[in-house]
Short mmCIF file of C-alpha atoms in Angstrom, two decimals:
data_model
loop_
_atom_site.label_atom_id
_atom_site.label_comp_id
_atom_site.label_asym_id
_atom_site.label_seq_id
_atom_site.Cartn_x
_atom_site.Cartn_y
_atom_site.Cartn_z
CA MET A 173 -21.47 -34.50 12.26
CA LYS A 174 -22.42 -31.32 10.44
CA PHE A 175 -19.86 -29.31 12.40
CA PHE A 176 -17.07 -31.79 11.41
CA LYS A 177 -17.98 -31.58 7.71
CA LEU A 178 -17.95 -27.78 7.96
CA ALA A 179 -14.57 -27.83 9.75
CA ASN A 180 -13.04 -30.16 7.15
CA ARG A 181 -14.32 -28.06 4.26
CA PHE A 182 -12.91 -24.94 5.97
CA LYS A 183 -9.56 -26.65 6.39
CA ARG A 184 -9.36 -27.59 2.70
CA ASP A 185 -10.45 -24.19 1.42
CA GLU A 186 -7.40 -22.28 0.14
CA ASP A 187 -8.97 -19.02 -1.06
CA GLY A 188 -7.95 -17.19 2.09
CA ALA A 189 -4.35 -18.32 1.75
CA VAL A 190 -4.01 -16.50 -1.59
CA THR A 191 -5.36 -13.32 0.02
CA VAL A 192 -2.81 -13.62 2.84
CA ASP A 193 -0.03 -14.00 0.31
CA TRP A 194 -1.05 -10.85 -1.52
CA VAL A 195 -1.34 -8.89 1.76
CA VAL A 196 2.10 -9.97 2.85
CA LEU A 197 3.59 -9.14 -0.57
CA THR A 198 1.93 -5.74 -0.67
CA SER A 199 2.99 -4.85 2.85
CA ALA A 200 6.59 -5.81 1.99
CA ILE A 201 6.52 -3.57 -1.09
CA VAL A 202 5.06 -0.65 0.90
CA GLY A 203 7.66 -1.13 3.63
CA LEU A 204 10.45 -1.12 1.07
CA ALA A 205 9.11 2.01 -0.50
CA ILE A 206 8.96 3.79 2.85
CA ALA A 207 12.52 2.76 3.62
CA VAL A 208 13.78 4.02 0.24
CA LEU A 209 11.92 7.36 0.66
CA ALA A 210 13.34 7.80 4.16
CA SER A 211 16.90 7.20 3.02
CA VAL A 212 16.66 9.33 -0.15
CA SER A 213 14.72 12.31 1.25
CA SER A 214 17.65 13.87 3.13
CA GLY A 215 19.95 13.65 0.08
CA THR A 216 17.27 15.14 -2.11
CA THR A 217 16.72 18.00 0.32
CA ALA A 218 20.44 18.72 0.51
CA LEU A 219 20.73 18.70 -3.31
CA GLY A 220 17.79 21.05 -3.62
CA ASP A 221 19.36 23.45 -1.14
CA LYS A 222 22.67 23.43 -3.07
CA ILE A 223 20.92 24.14 -6.36
CA SER A 224 18.87 26.93 -4.79
CA ALA A 225 21.96 28.54 -3.24
CA ASP A 226 23.80 28.34 -6.56
CA LEU A 227 20.96 29.90 -8.48
CA MET A 228 20.63 32.73 -5.91
CA SER A 229 24.31 33.58 -6.18
CA ARG A 230 24.28 33.96 -9.98
CA THR A 231 23.53 37.24 -11.69
CA VAL A 232 21.70 37.77 -14.94
CA VAL A 233 23.66 39.66 -17.55
CA THR A 234 21.62 41.77 -19.97
CA TYR A 235 23.00 43.41 -23.09
#
């Protein structure tokens, strides 16, 4: 009988369900952030290279 009471109480307890919700939500946000960084990083690198090349080609005029 004691085991069945324990099993029923475990089944009704919802504290773990909230934790699972937060873990799933956090993992979705982290996955989205990784996807955004992966797609933006190549464009950022290319833009940095263009800016660097433009700055290297300029000369400084002194009077």
